[in-house]
XYZ file of C-alpha atoms in Angstrom:
515
model
C -6.383 48.330 124.234
C -2.766 47.455 124.662
C -0.945 44.273 123.644
C 1.670 42.509 125.709
C 4.371 39.903 124.979
C 6.734 38.054 127.371
C 9.142 35.129 125.962
C 10.351 34.190 129.069
C 9.241 30.431 129.165
C 10.087 30.250 125.357
C 13.623 31.654 126.214
C 13.663 28.836 128.825
C 12.651 26.012 126.813
C 14.951 27.065 123.594
C 18.143 25.249 124.660
C 16.167 22.309 125.715
C 14.414 22.287 122.145
C 17.833 23.010 120.210
C 19.213 20.051 121.771
C 16.362 17.872 120.850
C 16.404 18.953 117.250
C 12.988 20.272 117.913
C 11.376 23.229 115.530
C 9.695 25.703 117.444
C 8.321 29.365 116.761
C 8.586 32.365 118.472
C 5.086 34.027 119.303
C 4.835 36.811 116.721
C 4.001 40.391 117.371
C 2.536 41.133 114.430
C 1.344 39.696 111.082
C 4.232 40.322 108.617
C 2.230 39.656 105.793
C -0.018 42.773 106.167
C -0.163 44.309 102.719
C 2.318 46.733 101.434
C 2.377 48.808 98.431
C 5.330 48.518 96.341
C 5.790 51.648 93.636
C 8.524 53.157 91.336
C 9.928 56.512 92.475
C 8.476 59.854 90.643
C 10.658 60.334 87.433
C 12.106 64.145 86.731
C 11.977 65.070 90.166
C 15.374 64.519 91.157
C 18.107 62.136 91.385
C 18.211 59.136 93.519
C 20.408 59.092 96.498
C 22.303 55.687 96.357
C 24.158 54.774 99.478
C 27.563 52.986 99.189
C 30.840 53.770 97.730
C 31.032 50.849 95.410
C 28.950 51.469 92.257
C 27.119 48.381 90.652
C 29.014 49.527 87.575
C 32.139 48.649 89.307
C 31.385 44.931 90.478
C 33.194 42.407 88.512
C 29.545 40.620 87.923
C 26.619 42.427 85.649
C 24.204 43.715 88.366
C 21.132 45.608 88.101
C 20.122 48.418 90.590
C 16.691 49.942 91.207
C 15.084 51.850 93.909
C 11.448 51.255 95.128
C 9.063 53.206 97.590
C 7.008 50.630 100.065
C 4.420 51.977 102.109
C 2.114 50.570 104.633
C 1.243 50.493 108.374
C 2.840 49.203 111.316
C 2.383 48.962 114.898
C 4.439 51.070 117.546
C 5.555 49.285 120.669
C 7.601 50.397 123.807
C 8.873 48.820 126.836
C 5.991 47.693 129.720
C 8.525 48.344 132.627
C 11.286 50.609 133.229
C 13.608 49.245 133.072
C 12.585 46.226 131.005
C 12.848 43.043 132.359
C 14.030 41.727 129.190
C 13.662 42.311 125.384
C 10.456 41.190 124.821
C 8.425 42.886 127.518
C 7.051 45.176 125.177
C 3.486 47.009 124.853
C 1.580 47.874 121.976
C 0.878 51.954 122.282
C -0.225 52.715 118.750
C -1.612 50.473 115.915
C -1.599 50.653 112.350
C 0.426 53.931 111.735
C 1.057 54.503 108.127
C 4.387 54.924 106.609
C 6.398 55.265 103.565
C 10.087 54.609 102.873
C 12.480 53.830 99.962
C 14.756 50.865 99.528
C 17.601 50.099 96.458
C 17.829 46.525 95.680
C 20.853 45.335 93.563
C 20.629 41.908 92.042
C 22.358 39.833 89.174
C 20.990 40.449 85.961
C 20.767 37.375 85.133
C 18.563 35.332 87.441
C 20.269 32.201 86.790
C 23.106 34.038 88.754
C 21.114 34.442 91.715
C 21.886 31.924 94.840
C 18.761 32.484 96.565
C 20.271 34.300 99.436
C 19.204 38.209 99.996
C 21.114 40.296 102.660
C 18.492 43.402 103.766
C 20.770 46.136 105.437
C 19.530 48.808 107.544
C 21.182 51.578 106.224
C 23.330 53.949 108.974
C 22.029 57.233 109.674
C 24.950 58.130 111.794
C 26.269 60.643 109.482
C 22.920 62.268 108.975
C 22.357 60.646 105.970
C 21.834 57.016 104.622
C 25.466 54.771 104.046
C 25.439 51.192 103.603
C 28.345 49.810 105.762
C 27.365 46.692 105.238
C 27.176 46.618 101.597
C 30.603 48.414 101.114
C 33.315 46.130 102.836
C 31.397 43.204 101.298
C 30.077 44.245 97.869
C 32.517 42.252 95.872
C 31.893 39.150 97.505
C 27.977 39.579 97.245
C 28.365 39.908 93.769
C 30.887 36.835 93.271
C 28.060 34.989 94.837
C 25.069 36.235 93.197
C 23.648 37.600 96.260
C 20.915 39.971 96.291
C 21.584 42.976 98.319
C 18.485 45.466 99.715
C 19.232 48.558 101.534
C 16.673 50.240 103.495
C 16.085 53.971 104.886
C 14.912 53.421 108.216
C 15.345 56.156 110.409
C 13.777 59.849 110.460
C 17.670 61.007 110.771
C 18.001 59.880 107.115
C 14.620 60.449 105.854
C 14.950 64.022 107.019
C 18.245 64.527 104.500
C 15.861 63.061 101.660
C 13.171 65.387 102.278
C 15.780 68.233 102.207
C 16.449 67.814 98.600
C 20.045 65.776 99.550
C 22.197 68.334 100.454
C 25.641 66.759 101.326
C 26.891 68.654 104.546
C 24.656 71.156 104.094
C 26.581 73.169 101.706
C 26.204 71.547 98.000
C 23.446 71.945 95.864
C 20.246 69.512 96.890
C 20.263 66.761 93.967
C 17.420 64.637 94.995
C 14.597 67.505 94.479
C 11.276 66.378 95.329
C 12.166 62.790 94.654
C 11.322 61.476 98.218
C 8.578 64.243 99.223
C 6.009 61.612 99.838
C 7.993 59.581 102.190
C 6.716 59.561 105.903
C 8.129 57.558 108.752
C 6.218 59.143 111.941
C 8.390 57.112 114.894
C 11.416 55.395 114.335
C 9.783 52.342 116.256
C 7.774 51.434 113.280
C 10.762 50.454 111.643
C 10.672 47.010 113.345
C 7.306 45.888 111.972
C 7.995 47.536 108.783
C 11.393 45.859 108.327
C 9.578 42.452 108.985
C 6.581 43.330 106.173
C 9.756 44.415 103.760
C 11.514 40.956 104.598
C 8.591 39.037 103.826
C 7.565 40.832 100.584
C 11.158 40.668 99.556
C 10.827 37.005 100.002
C 7.273 36.211 98.630
C 6.214 39.438 96.605
C 6.241 37.776 93.339
C 5.557 40.144 90.476
C 4.150 42.631 92.975
C 7.271 42.897 94.927
C 10.803 44.383 94.196
C 12.306 41.273 93.173
C 11.260 39.736 90.262
C 9.595 36.162 90.260
C 12.119 34.713 88.134
C 14.707 35.342 91.167
C 13.361 32.413 93.563
C 14.108 33.818 97.196
C 15.371 30.973 99.584
C 17.091 33.215 102.171
C 16.982 36.259 103.819
C 19.269 37.308 106.443
C 19.199 41.267 107.868
C 22.435 42.941 109.055
C 23.518 46.765 110.432
C 26.292 48.078 111.727
C 27.284 50.470 114.400
C 24.387 52.514 115.188
C 21.872 50.199 113.252
C 23.751 47.426 114.491
C 21.953 48.348 117.372
C 18.667 48.377 115.518
C 19.243 44.489 114.275
C 20.099 43.586 117.966
C 16.738 45.090 118.825
C 15.221 43.394 116.112
C 16.358 39.954 116.652
C 15.633 39.823 120.251
C 12.219 41.293 120.276
C 10.634 41.125 116.687
C 12.076 38.219 115.292
C 9.514 36.447 112.993
C 10.077 32.741 112.059
C 9.623 32.006 108.396
C 10.486 35.635 107.568
C 14.393 35.998 108.685
C 16.871 33.193 108.179
C 19.791 34.991 110.304
C 21.290 38.122 111.770
C 24.524 39.821 111.128
C 25.490 42.319 113.865
C 28.299 44.307 112.437
C 30.606 46.512 114.966
C 27.625 47.097 117.526
C 26.889 45.307 120.553
C 24.220 47.808 122.466
C 20.389 47.436 121.664
C 18.792 50.419 120.620
C 15.636 51.316 122.247
C 12.446 51.239 120.138
C 11.199 54.913 120.340
C 11.497 57.879 122.327
C 7.676 58.099 123.115
C 6.295 56.861 126.312
C 6.066 53.466 128.219
C 3.179 51.954 130.017
C 2.871 53.326 133.741
C 0.772 54.509 136.676
C 0.640 58.319 135.328
C -1.483 59.317 132.285
C -0.202 61.217 129.013
C -2.408 62.902 126.709
C -0.791 61.228 123.869
C -1.230 57.540 125.034
C -3.696 57.171 127.963
C -2.299 54.941 130.709
C 1.176 55.748 129.977
C 4.109 58.166 131.147
C 6.843 59.572 128.930
C 9.759 57.989 130.508
C 12.594 56.395 128.512
C 13.778 53.144 129.018
C 16.242 50.863 127.411
C 16.357 46.969 126.386
C 18.366 44.245 127.580
C 22.017 45.639 125.788
C 22.700 42.205 124.217
C 21.481 40.358 121.304
C 19.733 37.160 122.376
C 21.568 34.150 121.943
C 18.610 31.581 121.789
C 16.940 32.228 118.588
C 16.679 29.500 115.944
C 18.549 31.130 113.481
C 22.275 32.049 113.238
C 23.117 35.064 114.946
C 26.754 36.387 114.181
C 28.298 39.464 116.260
C 31.600 41.254 115.221
C 33.218 44.001 116.680
C 36.630 45.519 115.706
C 39.780 46.958 117.808
C 38.426 50.564 117.582
C 34.946 49.683 118.363
C 36.454 48.011 121.990
C 38.928 50.440 122.838
C 38.147 53.686 121.243
C 34.153 53.136 121.382
C 33.914 51.712 124.759
C 32.204 48.463 123.721
C 33.890 46.470 126.117
C 32.013 48.034 128.844
C 28.861 46.127 127.714
C 30.237 42.866 128.058
C 30.886 39.452 125.973
C 28.631 36.734 125.407
C 29.301 33.131 125.097
C 28.608 30.987 121.689
C 25.719 29.063 121.954
C 24.661 26.468 118.872
C 23.319 29.578 116.831
C 25.287 32.493 118.112
C 28.819 33.498 117.668
C 30.582 36.457 119.059
C 34.476 37.545 117.407
C 36.692 40.509 117.933
C 39.230 41.387 115.146
C 42.485 42.353 116.381
C 43.586 45.418 114.549
C 40.153 46.429 112.558
C 38.736 49.467 112.495
C 35.245 50.854 112.845
C 34.952 52.662 109.336
C 34.063 50.289 106.762
C 34.264 52.750 103.876
C 36.671 52.468 100.830
C 39.473 55.168 100.873
C 39.543 56.054 97.447
C 36.310 57.783 97.492
C 35.386 61.472 96.683
C 34.165 62.854 100.154
C 33.545 66.141 98.108
C 33.802 66.728 94.116
C 36.578 69.136 92.971
C 35.625 72.526 92.688
C 33.990 72.614 96.390
C 37.236 73.066 98.526
C 39.699 73.334 95.707
C 40.532 72.201 92.283
C 40.899 68.646 93.220
C 38.122 66.190 94.896
C 38.448 65.386 98.613
C 39.169 61.692 99.469
C 38.454 60.228 102.733
C 42.373 59.772 103.269
C 42.615 63.569 103.051
C 40.640 64.019 105.892
C 42.733 62.340 108.686
C 45.797 63.278 110.660
C 47.275 59.818 110.529
C 47.322 57.059 107.696
C 44.193 55.380 107.695
C 42.764 51.953 108.309
C 39.638 51.106 107.205
C 37.594 47.519 107.418
C 36.890 47.643 103.191
C 40.709 48.670 102.244
C 42.625 47.562 105.275
C 45.562 47.343 105.790
C 43.804 45.243 108.290
C 40.942 43.453 106.082
C 38.265 43.057 108.413
C 35.879 42.727 105.426
C 37.655 39.033 104.776
C 36.323 37.902 107.713
C 33.115 39.232 107.346
C 32.863 37.306 103.965
C 33.737 34.239 105.541
C 31.202 34.888 108.131
C 28.346 35.814 105.409
C 29.424 32.407 103.665
C 29.087 30.353 106.969
C 25.660 31.962 107.707
C 24.272 30.713 104.639
C 25.700 27.055 105.440
C 24.039 26.999 108.868
C 21.077 28.300 107.449
C 20.986 25.712 104.782
C 22.607 22.747 106.660
C 22.606 23.458 109.980
C 26.592 23.486 110.102
C 27.574 25.834 113.016
C 30.071 28.593 112.499
C 33.895 28.435 113.888
C 33.869 29.089 117.757
C 34.244 33.230 118.613
C 37.291 34.506 119.530
C 38.190 37.494 121.392
C 41.198 39.793 121.799
C 43.215 39.584 124.856
C 42.464 41.926 127.953
C 43.735 42.707 131.533
C 41.178 45.091 133.586
C 39.244 45.746 130.680
C 42.511 46.997 128.804
C 43.704 45.611 125.552
C 47.002 43.642 125.797
C 49.755 44.616 123.251
C 53.059 43.217 122.050
C 56.354 44.544 121.864
C 55.377 46.214 118.557
C 52.442 47.724 119.677
C 49.956 45.465 118.495
C 46.789 44.018 120.210
C 47.211 40.372 120.906
C 44.017 37.754 120.758
C 41.212 37.828 118.759
C 40.874 36.985 115.221
C 44.075 37.633 113.571
C 44.445 38.502 109.951
C 47.646 38.302 108.078
C 48.371 41.705 108.743
C 48.634 41.243 112.795
C 50.828 38.078 112.431
C 52.963 39.404 109.740
C 52.813 43.096 110.770
C 54.406 45.958 108.597
C 53.140 48.719 110.942
C 51.441 49.004 114.409
C 47.802 49.794 113.970
C 46.190 52.259 116.206
C 42.620 52.310 117.573
C 41.713 55.766 116.375
C 42.374 58.402 114.372
C 42.053 62.274 114.185
C 41.075 64.878 111.834
C 43.537 67.204 109.711
C 43.430 70.194 111.857
C 44.039 72.201 108.718
C 40.378 71.032 107.577
C 38.078 74.007 106.694
C 34.563 74.148 108.140
C 32.392 72.257 107.823
C 34.603 69.385 106.502
C 36.297 69.218 109.712
C 33.441 68.226 111.507
C 32.700 65.480 108.840
C 36.188 64.715 108.988
C 36.110 64.476 112.801
C 33.675 61.933 112.950
C 35.238 59.867 109.765
C 38.515 59.804 111.209
C 37.630 59.157 114.997
C 36.064 55.842 113.588
C 39.243 54.993 111.455
C 42.100 53.126 112.618
C 45.793 54.747 112.484
C 48.653 53.086 110.715
C 52.398 53.782 111.924
C 54.749 52.040 109.486
C 57.959 50.637 110.535
C 60.940 51.994 110.035
C 63.337 50.214 107.065
C 65.706 49.346 109.899
C 62.447 47.181 111.879
C 61.344 45.782 108.814
C 64.978 44.318 108.246
C 65.006 43.230 111.766
C 61.224 41.477 111.482
C 62.182 39.875 107.891
C 65.677 39.278 107.368
C 65.185 36.984 104.466
C 63.105 37.653 101.281
C 60.959 34.697 102.438
C 60.813 35.649 106.133
C 57.663 37.938 105.040
C 55.979 35.794 102.585
C 56.294 32.758 105.023
C 54.453 34.149 108.162
C 51.696 35.897 105.664
C 51.455 32.323 104.330
C 50.956 30.367 107.661
C 48.570 32.916 108.727
C 46.380 32.616 105.745
C 46.645 28.962 106.030
C 45.498 28.923 109.576
C 42.655 31.315 108.912
C 41.466 29.028 106.174
C 41.626 26.038 108.895
C 39.479 28.091 111.120
C 37.085 28.750 108.566
C 37.322 32.212 108.714
C 38.906 33.138 105.475
C 37.484 32.161 102.033
C 39.772 30.922 99.345
C 39.457 33.750 96.874
C 40.685 36.219 99.681
C 43.450 33.863 100.649
C 44.582 33.914 97.085
C 44.597 38.010 96.982
C 46.572 38.043 100.489
C 49.154 35.650 99.257
C 49.446 37.317 95.809
C 49.922 40.596 97.344
C 52.447 39.343 99.940
C 54.361 37.556 97.194
C 54.737 40.969 95.347
C 55.714 43.106 98.150
C 58.771 44.778 98.295
C 59.749 43.243 102.047
C 62.677 41.217 103.681
C 65.918 40.176 102.648
C 67.394 43.847 101.771
C 64.450 44.876 99.703
C 64.160 48.704 99.129
C 61.108 50.028 100.685
């Protein structure tokens, strides 16, 4: 027996209900309170694989990091029509399939420092293993605010890496051993109900859950970046559970992912699923903008120009939805000073991310265009909207003409959310980068991906800087007014503004300074 769902009528009523201030619930696909079992990983079978380049030990506040296994059963859905009539045009094709995955909880050591918010990241699997591109650029902000962060393995691409013992790039010795040998996710499509169940146990699990009862959870936000941003779009659009998730942050992603690679219902029969035919279908590209919880979507210059996200179109703001484009921003979120390969593998020194690329690198976390400043501000605005109903600042888009970004005389893109590094530039910021042609295999393949997703920095000459900033105060003044403008827009936090102004005041720029 197939189970169908269509929310077309609800979609028509939402704007009216929002306007009247009426609370409503979208019909649930499945019960998020379905029982799950939370256990600790086995000891002495291998080390934990910890995604993220910001270690808990490096955070300015005391944080605890713990890994858990979560197992339960979830239903598998696909689209009823090909192409789908909408994101909720779903049919259940299998019920109660068992899964077992893992998650890592990072929480304040002192429960009194917890602010009530849990951020759940769908870990990204583009590299072939779990990465944490939502956590990395905002880790310091999460810690400063007392937010609990939870990352979840949600795809077979990353699960295969864990099951294989965690062999980085296929060349380093396996470090996880058999630690993850019992994990299983029969189909990526199970992740949607699985994440509802995980969000629910994080919120209401008590002593049986991965968050101790001393931490009173009041809000749960879900987020993903790049490929897994597409998963969050699909989840928010078709699997939103009232009372389970309070907001969604779609970072550097604009296209929904199909639920799974299996069949959709049709006239032909399939041995695996009777009354269905194995055709692939994709949902509507964009995230729903009529949800009763805040949904923020942010893309960068790299996303628009290099990855071609512009072809999927932009969406207009609604009372609960905002769309932002950050000029000069890069897709790659990681910190530049991380060790990609430890010392002794490709030489006596460790290989860092910046060593992989042909040009000077630009990333979300380490700039010079610090997109993480905007992310931090929007995380705070999402919390305010969830708590008090205060809408986020209006969305902003980059200038384009016939689909091509418009650039100023310095080669930098105009329009969009503009950080001080764009309003008082010291370089031209390109949308993509390239791997250093001297990289040995297989490092060259990893470099091709990491650099392609990063931006390039082409510093101005001393003569250009002298012309742009003839007096000592010229540069700082532009940074100050840009910072002040972003603060007024609600797109920059006070703490990040202070860091920007402090760096600009101490910069050796303007008025004949030596460079």
